[in-house]
Coordinates of C-alpha atoms in Angstrom, one line a residue:
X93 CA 137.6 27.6 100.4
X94 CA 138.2 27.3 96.3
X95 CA 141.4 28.3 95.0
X96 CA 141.2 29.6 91.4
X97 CA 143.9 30.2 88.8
X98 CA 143.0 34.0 87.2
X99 CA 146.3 34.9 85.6
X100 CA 149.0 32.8 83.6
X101 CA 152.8 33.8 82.8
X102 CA 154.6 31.4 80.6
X103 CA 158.4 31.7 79.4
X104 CA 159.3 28.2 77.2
X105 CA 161.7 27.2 74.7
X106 CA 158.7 26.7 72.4
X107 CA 157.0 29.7 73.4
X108 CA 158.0 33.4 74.9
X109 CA 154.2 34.2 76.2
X110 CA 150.8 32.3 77.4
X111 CA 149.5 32.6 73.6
X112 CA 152.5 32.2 71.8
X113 CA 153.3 29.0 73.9
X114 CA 149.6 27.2 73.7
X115 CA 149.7 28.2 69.9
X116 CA 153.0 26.1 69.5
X117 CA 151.9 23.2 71.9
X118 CA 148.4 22.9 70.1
X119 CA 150.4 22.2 67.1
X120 CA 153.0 19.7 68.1
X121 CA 155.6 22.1 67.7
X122 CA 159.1 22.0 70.2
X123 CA 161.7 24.1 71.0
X124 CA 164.4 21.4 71.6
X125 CA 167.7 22.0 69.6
X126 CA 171.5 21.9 70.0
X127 CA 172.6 23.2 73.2
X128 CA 174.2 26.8 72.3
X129 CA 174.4 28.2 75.8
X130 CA 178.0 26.8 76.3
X131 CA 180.6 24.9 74.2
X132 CA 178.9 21.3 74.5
X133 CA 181.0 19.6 72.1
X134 CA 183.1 17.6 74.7
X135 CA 180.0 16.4 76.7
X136 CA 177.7 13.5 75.8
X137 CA 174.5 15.3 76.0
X138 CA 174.2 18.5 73.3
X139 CA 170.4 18.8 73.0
X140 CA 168.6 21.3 75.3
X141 CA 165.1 23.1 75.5
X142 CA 166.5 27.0 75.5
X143 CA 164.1 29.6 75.7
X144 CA 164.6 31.5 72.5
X145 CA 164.8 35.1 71.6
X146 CA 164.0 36.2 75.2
X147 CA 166.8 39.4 75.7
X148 CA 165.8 40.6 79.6
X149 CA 166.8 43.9 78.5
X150 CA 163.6 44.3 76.7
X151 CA 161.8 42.8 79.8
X152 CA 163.1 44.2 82.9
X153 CA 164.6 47.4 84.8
X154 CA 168.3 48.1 83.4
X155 CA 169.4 47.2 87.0
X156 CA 167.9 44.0 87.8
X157 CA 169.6 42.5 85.0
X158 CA 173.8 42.4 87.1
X159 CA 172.0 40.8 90.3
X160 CA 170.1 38.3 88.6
X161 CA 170.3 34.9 87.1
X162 CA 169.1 33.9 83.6
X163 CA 166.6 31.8 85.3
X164 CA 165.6 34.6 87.3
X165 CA 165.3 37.0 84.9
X166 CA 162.3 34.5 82.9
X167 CA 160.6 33.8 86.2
X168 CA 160.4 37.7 86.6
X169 CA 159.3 38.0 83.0
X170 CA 156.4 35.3 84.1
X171 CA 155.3 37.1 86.9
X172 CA 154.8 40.0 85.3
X173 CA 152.6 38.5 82.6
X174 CA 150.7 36.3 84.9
X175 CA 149.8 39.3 87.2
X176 CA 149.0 41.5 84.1
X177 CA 146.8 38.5 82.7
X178 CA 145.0 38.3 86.1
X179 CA 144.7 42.6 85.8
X180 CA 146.1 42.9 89.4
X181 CA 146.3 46.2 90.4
X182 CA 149.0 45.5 93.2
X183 CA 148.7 49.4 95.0
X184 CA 145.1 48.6 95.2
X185 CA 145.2 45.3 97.9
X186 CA 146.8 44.6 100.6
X187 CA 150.3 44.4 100.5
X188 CA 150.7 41.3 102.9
X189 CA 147.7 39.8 102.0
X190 CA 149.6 38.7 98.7
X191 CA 152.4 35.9 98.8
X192 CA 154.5 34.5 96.5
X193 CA 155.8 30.8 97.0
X194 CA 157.6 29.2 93.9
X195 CA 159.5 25.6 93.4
X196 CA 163.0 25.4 92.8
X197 CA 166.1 22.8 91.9
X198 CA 169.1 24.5 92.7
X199 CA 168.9 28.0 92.5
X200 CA 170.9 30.5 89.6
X201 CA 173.6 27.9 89.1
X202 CA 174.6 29.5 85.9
X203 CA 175.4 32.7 88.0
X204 CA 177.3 30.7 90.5
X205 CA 179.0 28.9 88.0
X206 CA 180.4 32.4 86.6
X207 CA 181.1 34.1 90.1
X208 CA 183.3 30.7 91.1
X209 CA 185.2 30.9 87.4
X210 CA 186.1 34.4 88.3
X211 CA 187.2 33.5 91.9
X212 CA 189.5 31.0 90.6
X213 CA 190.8 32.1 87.9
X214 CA 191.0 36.0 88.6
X215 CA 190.9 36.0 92.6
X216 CA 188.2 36.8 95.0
X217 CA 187.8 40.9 94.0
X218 CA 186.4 40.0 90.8
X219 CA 183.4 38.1 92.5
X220 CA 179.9 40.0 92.2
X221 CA 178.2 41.1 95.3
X222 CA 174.9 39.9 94.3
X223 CA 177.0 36.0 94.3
X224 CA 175.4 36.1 98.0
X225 CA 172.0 35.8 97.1
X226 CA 171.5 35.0 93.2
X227 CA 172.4 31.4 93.3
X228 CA 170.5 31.2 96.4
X229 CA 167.4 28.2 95.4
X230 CA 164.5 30.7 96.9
X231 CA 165.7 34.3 94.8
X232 CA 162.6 34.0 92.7
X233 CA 160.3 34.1 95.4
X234 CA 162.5 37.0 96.7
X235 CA 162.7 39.3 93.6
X236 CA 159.3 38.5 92.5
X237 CA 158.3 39.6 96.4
X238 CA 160.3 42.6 95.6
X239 CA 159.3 43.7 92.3
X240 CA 155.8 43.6 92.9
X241 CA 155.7 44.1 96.7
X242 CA 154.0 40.9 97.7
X243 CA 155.0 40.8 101.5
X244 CA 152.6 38.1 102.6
X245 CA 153.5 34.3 103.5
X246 CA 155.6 33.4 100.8
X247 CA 158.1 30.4 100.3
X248 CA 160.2 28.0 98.5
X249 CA 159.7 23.9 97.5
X250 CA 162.4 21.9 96.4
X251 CA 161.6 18.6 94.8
X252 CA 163.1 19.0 91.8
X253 CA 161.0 18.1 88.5
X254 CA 158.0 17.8 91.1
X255 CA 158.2 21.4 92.8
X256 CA 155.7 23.6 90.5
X257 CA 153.1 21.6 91.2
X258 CA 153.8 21.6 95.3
X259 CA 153.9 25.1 95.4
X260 CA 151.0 25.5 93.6
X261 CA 149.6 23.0 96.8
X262 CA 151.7 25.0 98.9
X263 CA 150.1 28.3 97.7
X264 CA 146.5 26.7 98.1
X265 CA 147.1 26.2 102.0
X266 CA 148.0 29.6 102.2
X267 CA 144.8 31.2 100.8
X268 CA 143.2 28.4 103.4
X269 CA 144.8 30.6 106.1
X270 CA 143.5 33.4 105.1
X271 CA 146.0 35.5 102.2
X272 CA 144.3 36.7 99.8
X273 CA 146.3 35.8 96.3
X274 CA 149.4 34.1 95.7
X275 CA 151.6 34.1 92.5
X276 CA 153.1 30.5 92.3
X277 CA 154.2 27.4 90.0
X278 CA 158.2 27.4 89.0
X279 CA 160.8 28.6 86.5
X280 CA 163.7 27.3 86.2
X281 CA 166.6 26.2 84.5
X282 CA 170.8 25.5 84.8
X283 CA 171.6 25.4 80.7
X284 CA 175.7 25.8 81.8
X285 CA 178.7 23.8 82.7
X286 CA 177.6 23.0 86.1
X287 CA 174.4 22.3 85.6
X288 CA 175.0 20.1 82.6
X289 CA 177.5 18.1 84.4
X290 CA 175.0 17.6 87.5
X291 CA 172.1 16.0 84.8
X292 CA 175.1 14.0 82.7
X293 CA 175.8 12.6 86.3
X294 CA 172.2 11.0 86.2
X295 CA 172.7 8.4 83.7
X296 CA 169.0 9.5 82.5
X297 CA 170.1 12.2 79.9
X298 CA 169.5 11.4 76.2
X299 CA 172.6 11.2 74.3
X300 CA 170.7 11.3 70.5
X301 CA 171.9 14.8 68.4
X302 CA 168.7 14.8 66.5
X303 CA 166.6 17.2 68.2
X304 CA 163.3 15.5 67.2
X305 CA 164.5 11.5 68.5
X306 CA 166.4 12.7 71.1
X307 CA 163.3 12.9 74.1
X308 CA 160.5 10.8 73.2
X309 CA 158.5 9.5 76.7
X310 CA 156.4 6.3 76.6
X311 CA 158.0 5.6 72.8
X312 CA 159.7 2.2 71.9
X313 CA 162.6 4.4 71.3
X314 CA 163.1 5.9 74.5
X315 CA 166.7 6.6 75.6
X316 CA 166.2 9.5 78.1
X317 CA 165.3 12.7 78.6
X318 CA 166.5 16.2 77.2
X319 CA 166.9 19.3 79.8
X320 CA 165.2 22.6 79.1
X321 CA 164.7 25.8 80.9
X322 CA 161.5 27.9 81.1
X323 CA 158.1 27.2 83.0
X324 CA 154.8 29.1 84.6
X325 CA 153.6 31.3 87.1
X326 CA 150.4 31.3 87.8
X327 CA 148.3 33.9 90.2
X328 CA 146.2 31.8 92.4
X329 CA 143.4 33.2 94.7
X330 CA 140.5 32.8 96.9
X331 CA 137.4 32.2 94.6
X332 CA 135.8 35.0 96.5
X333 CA 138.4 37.2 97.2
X334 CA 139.2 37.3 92.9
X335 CA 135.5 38.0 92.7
X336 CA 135.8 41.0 95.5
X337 CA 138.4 42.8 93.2
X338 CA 136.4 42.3 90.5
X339 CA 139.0 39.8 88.6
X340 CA 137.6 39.2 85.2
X341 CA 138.4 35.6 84.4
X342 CA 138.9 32.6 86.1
X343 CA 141.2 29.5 84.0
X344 CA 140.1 27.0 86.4
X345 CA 140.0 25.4 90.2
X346 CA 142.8 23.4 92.3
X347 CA 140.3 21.0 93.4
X348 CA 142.8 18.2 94.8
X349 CA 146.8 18.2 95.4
X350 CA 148.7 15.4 96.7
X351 CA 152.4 14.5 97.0
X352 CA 154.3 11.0 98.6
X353 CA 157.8 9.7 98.5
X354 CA 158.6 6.7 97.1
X355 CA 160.3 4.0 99.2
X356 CA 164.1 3.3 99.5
X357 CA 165.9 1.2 96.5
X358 CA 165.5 -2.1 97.6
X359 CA 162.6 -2.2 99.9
X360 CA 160.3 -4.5 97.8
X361 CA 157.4 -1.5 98.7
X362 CA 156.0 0.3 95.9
X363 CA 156.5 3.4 94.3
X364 CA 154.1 6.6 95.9
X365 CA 152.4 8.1 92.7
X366 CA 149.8 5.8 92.4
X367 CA 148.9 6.8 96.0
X368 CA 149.8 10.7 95.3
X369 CA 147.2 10.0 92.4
X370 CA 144.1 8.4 94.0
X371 CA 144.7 11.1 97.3
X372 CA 144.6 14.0 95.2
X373 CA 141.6 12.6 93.4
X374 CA 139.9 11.8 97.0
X375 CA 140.7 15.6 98.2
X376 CA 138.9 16.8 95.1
X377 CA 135.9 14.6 95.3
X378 CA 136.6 12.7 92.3
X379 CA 136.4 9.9 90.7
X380 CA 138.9 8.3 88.1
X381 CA 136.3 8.4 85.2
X382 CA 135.6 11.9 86.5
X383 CA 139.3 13.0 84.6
X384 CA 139.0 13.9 81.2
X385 CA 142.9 13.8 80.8
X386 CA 146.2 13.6 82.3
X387 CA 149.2 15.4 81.7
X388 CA 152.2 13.0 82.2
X389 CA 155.3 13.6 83.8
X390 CA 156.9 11.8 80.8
X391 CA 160.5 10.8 81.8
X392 CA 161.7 9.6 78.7
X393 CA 163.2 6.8 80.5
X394 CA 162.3 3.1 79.9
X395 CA 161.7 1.8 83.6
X396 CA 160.5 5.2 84.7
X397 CA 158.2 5.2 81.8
X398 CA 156.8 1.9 82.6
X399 CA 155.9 3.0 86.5
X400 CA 154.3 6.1 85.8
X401 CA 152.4 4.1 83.0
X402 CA 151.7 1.5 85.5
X403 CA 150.8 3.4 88.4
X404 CA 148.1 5.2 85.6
X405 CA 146.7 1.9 84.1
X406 CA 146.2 1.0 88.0
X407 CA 143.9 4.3 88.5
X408 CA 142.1 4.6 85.3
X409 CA 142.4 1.2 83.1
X410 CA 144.2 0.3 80.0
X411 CA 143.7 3.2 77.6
X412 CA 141.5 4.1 80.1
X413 CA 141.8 8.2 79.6
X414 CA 143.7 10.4 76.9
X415 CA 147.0 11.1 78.3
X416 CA 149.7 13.6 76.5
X417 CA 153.0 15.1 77.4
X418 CA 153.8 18.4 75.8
X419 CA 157.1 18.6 77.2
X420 CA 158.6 16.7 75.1
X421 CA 158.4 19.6 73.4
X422 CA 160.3 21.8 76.1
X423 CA 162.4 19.1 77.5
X424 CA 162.0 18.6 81.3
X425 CA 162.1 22.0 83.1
X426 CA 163.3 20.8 86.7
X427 CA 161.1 23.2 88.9
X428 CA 159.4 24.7 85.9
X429 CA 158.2 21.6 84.2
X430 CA 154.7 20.9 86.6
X431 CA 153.7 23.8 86.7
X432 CA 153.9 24.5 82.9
X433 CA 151.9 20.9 82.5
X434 CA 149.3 22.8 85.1
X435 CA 149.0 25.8 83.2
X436 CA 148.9 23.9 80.0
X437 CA 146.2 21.9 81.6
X438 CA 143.9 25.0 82.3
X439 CA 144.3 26.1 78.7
X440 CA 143.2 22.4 77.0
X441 CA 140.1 23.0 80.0
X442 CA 139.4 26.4 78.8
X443 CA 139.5 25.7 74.3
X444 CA 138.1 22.0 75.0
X445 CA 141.3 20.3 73.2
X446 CA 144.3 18.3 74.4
X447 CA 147.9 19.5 72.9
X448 CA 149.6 16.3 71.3
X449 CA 153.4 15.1 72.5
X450 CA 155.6 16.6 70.0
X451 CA 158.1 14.0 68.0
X452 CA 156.6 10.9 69.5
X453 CA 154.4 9.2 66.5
X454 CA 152.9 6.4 68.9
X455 CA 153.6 5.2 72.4
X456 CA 154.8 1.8 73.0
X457 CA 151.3 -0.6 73.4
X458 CA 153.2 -2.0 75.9
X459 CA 152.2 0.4 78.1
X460 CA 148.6 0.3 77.7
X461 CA 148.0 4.1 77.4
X462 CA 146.1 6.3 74.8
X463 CA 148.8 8.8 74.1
X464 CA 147.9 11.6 72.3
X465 CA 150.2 11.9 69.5
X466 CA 150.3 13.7 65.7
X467 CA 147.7 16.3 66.1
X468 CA 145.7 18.2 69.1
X469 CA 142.7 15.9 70.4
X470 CA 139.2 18.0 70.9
X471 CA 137.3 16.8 73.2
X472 CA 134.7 17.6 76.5
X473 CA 136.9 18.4 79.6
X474 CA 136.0 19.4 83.1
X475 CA 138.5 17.7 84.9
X476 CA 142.6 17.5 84.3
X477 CA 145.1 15.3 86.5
X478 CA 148.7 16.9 86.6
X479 CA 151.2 14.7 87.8
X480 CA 155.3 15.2 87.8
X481 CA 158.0 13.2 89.3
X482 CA 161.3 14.6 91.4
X483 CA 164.9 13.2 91.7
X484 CA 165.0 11.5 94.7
X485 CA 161.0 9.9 94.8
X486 CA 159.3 12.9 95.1
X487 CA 155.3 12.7 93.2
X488 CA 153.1 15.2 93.3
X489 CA 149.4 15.2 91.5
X490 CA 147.4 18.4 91.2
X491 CA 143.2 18.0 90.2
X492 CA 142.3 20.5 88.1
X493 CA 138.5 21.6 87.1
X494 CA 137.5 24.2 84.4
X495 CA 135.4 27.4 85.2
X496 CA 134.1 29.8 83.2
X497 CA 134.4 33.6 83.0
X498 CA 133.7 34.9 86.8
X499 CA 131.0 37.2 84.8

């Protein structure tokens, strides 16, 4: 079985749109800026990765718009696009031989956080019906079921920053058991009070104002990272089954996925992504100089900086492969950050270039990797290596391998 990526969906704060995205990452160009969501004045933290310009309105059905999230409402407007850049005709398959199984962090908190002001401050009549399910962490899997009737196996991961990329392994199992296509990877976001405090709680959010110092992974002037909201969906199928219906491109293979916990504070064992890394590379049959690049999980943190680094220096070498993270450009999505470094991944596979990280000007030789930096990087690539990091020790690591037209 070969699971192939044939349709793309991206909403980003640098970037409303697969093209209009990869344009923006191919130049160095972020979306971070002052938060403008909320009053963030009074908080530490004031720089966010919003997704600009996006009104739902313009997107989606007048009455999806009351029962749904903010976050919801982009992963809807990413499912649309992905499906339409894949040229399903939905009507024409079978209904539950299509799933959809997305990665979460905690649901539509900024529609809980507005439904819980109104029951405190106004009483419990002026709550919204819809509370009962539009904070709920799996409603994106539900409405994009919904929408687009996709009433196969279908699901929910939460592992925070890691969970795009283990639904898009998630998704792959599915297609082993025989559905067809699944539409999968993570949007997410929780730019309000709530959410804000939850990150602030952390101690890992960036407290610099100036939107182009304040998130700058595997730089000497690391101080954190800077929140964003946004990701990809991506429409992953049986190789066969895309070619049955007659799908007219194909972005690329999941050849390997892999995902381990790290060990409790304090146990002397190591931390799991070097391990996550070498098993997905052993699923996919590859070798570490078989990887052209690697898309970091960039944490913008000094000590979480140097494991990731060191767990990569262990696989590949010192400078042993070109690695870049374009989202420091975005900031870090929570469920939508993986799978937007996956979907990224298949674009620098299909043009032959690597994206630089946005406002870094050199990584730290310290950590002994070549980080792409200033301007995009062409190059030969066949093979990509994903990885992304959750809250809590989660690591995933997705393989990815280029493919050309199914033609």
């Amino acid at each position: 079985m070969t699971a192939v990526v044939t349709g793309i969906g991206v909403t980003a704060p640098n970037g409303l749109g697969v093209e209009a995205y990869w344009k923006a990452a191919l130049d160095g160009q972020g979306g971070l800026g002052p938060l403008t969501r909320f009053d963030a004045t009074q908080y530490p933290t004031r720089i966010a990765g919003e997704v600009d310009g996006f009104d739902a309105a313009e997107h989606l059905p007048s009455r999806l718009i009351p029962q749904t999230d903010h976050m919801t409402r982009l992963a809807l407007k990413a499912a649309d696009e992905a499906l339409a850049d894949a040229a399903v005709d939905t009507a024409a398959l079978d209904e539950y031989g299509m799933g959809v199984i997305t990665g979460a962090s905690g649901g539509g908190v900024e529609f809980g956080h507005r439904e819980l002001q109104n029951l405190w401050s106004k009483g419990k009549e002026y709550v919204s019906a819809y509370q009962s399910f539009a904070w709920f962490y799996a409603v994106n899997t539900g409405q994009i079921s919904i929408r687009h009737g996709l009433r196969g196996p279908s699901g929910v991961l939460v592992t925070d920053q890691a969970s795009g990329i283990d639904a898009l392994g998630h998704a792959r199992r599915q297609l082993r058991r025989g559905t067809g296509l699944v539409v999968s990877g993570g949007v997410d976001g929780a730019l309000c009070p709530w959410g804000w405090v939850a990150q602030i709680a952390t101690g890992e959010l960036s407290r610099v104002d100036d939107p182009e110092r304040a998130y700058l992974p595997f730089s000497a002037e690391a101080s954190g990272y800077v929140p964003g909201e946004g990701g990809a969906l991506l429409v992953v199928e049986e190789a066969e089954a895309a070619r049955a219906r007659g799908a007219h491109q194909v972005y690329g293979e999941i050849a390997g996925y892999a995902a381990t916990l790290d060990p409790k504070p304090g146990s002397g064992r190591p931390p799991g992504l070097e391990r996550a890394i070498r098993a997905a590379l052993a699923e996919a049959g590859a070798a570490p100089a078989d990887v052209d690049v690697v898309f970091a999980d960039a944490a913008g943190v000094p000590d979480r900086d140097r494991a990731e680094a060191d767990a990569l220096v262990a696989v590949f070498g010192a400078r042993g492969v070109p690695v870049t993270a374009p989202k420091a450009g975005t900031g870090r999505l929570f469920a939508g950050g993986g799978s937007l470094d996956t979907a990224t991944a298949l674009l620098a596979l299909r043009d032959g270039v690597i994206p630089p990280t946005p406002y870094v000007d050199a990584a730290d030789p310290a950590y002994g990797l070549d980080l792409v930096t200033g301007a995009a990087r062409e190059a030969r690539l066949r093979t990509a290596l994903v990885v992304a990091r959750g809250h809590g020790g989660f690591n995933s690591a997705v393989v990815l391998r280029g493919s050309g037209s199914t033609r």
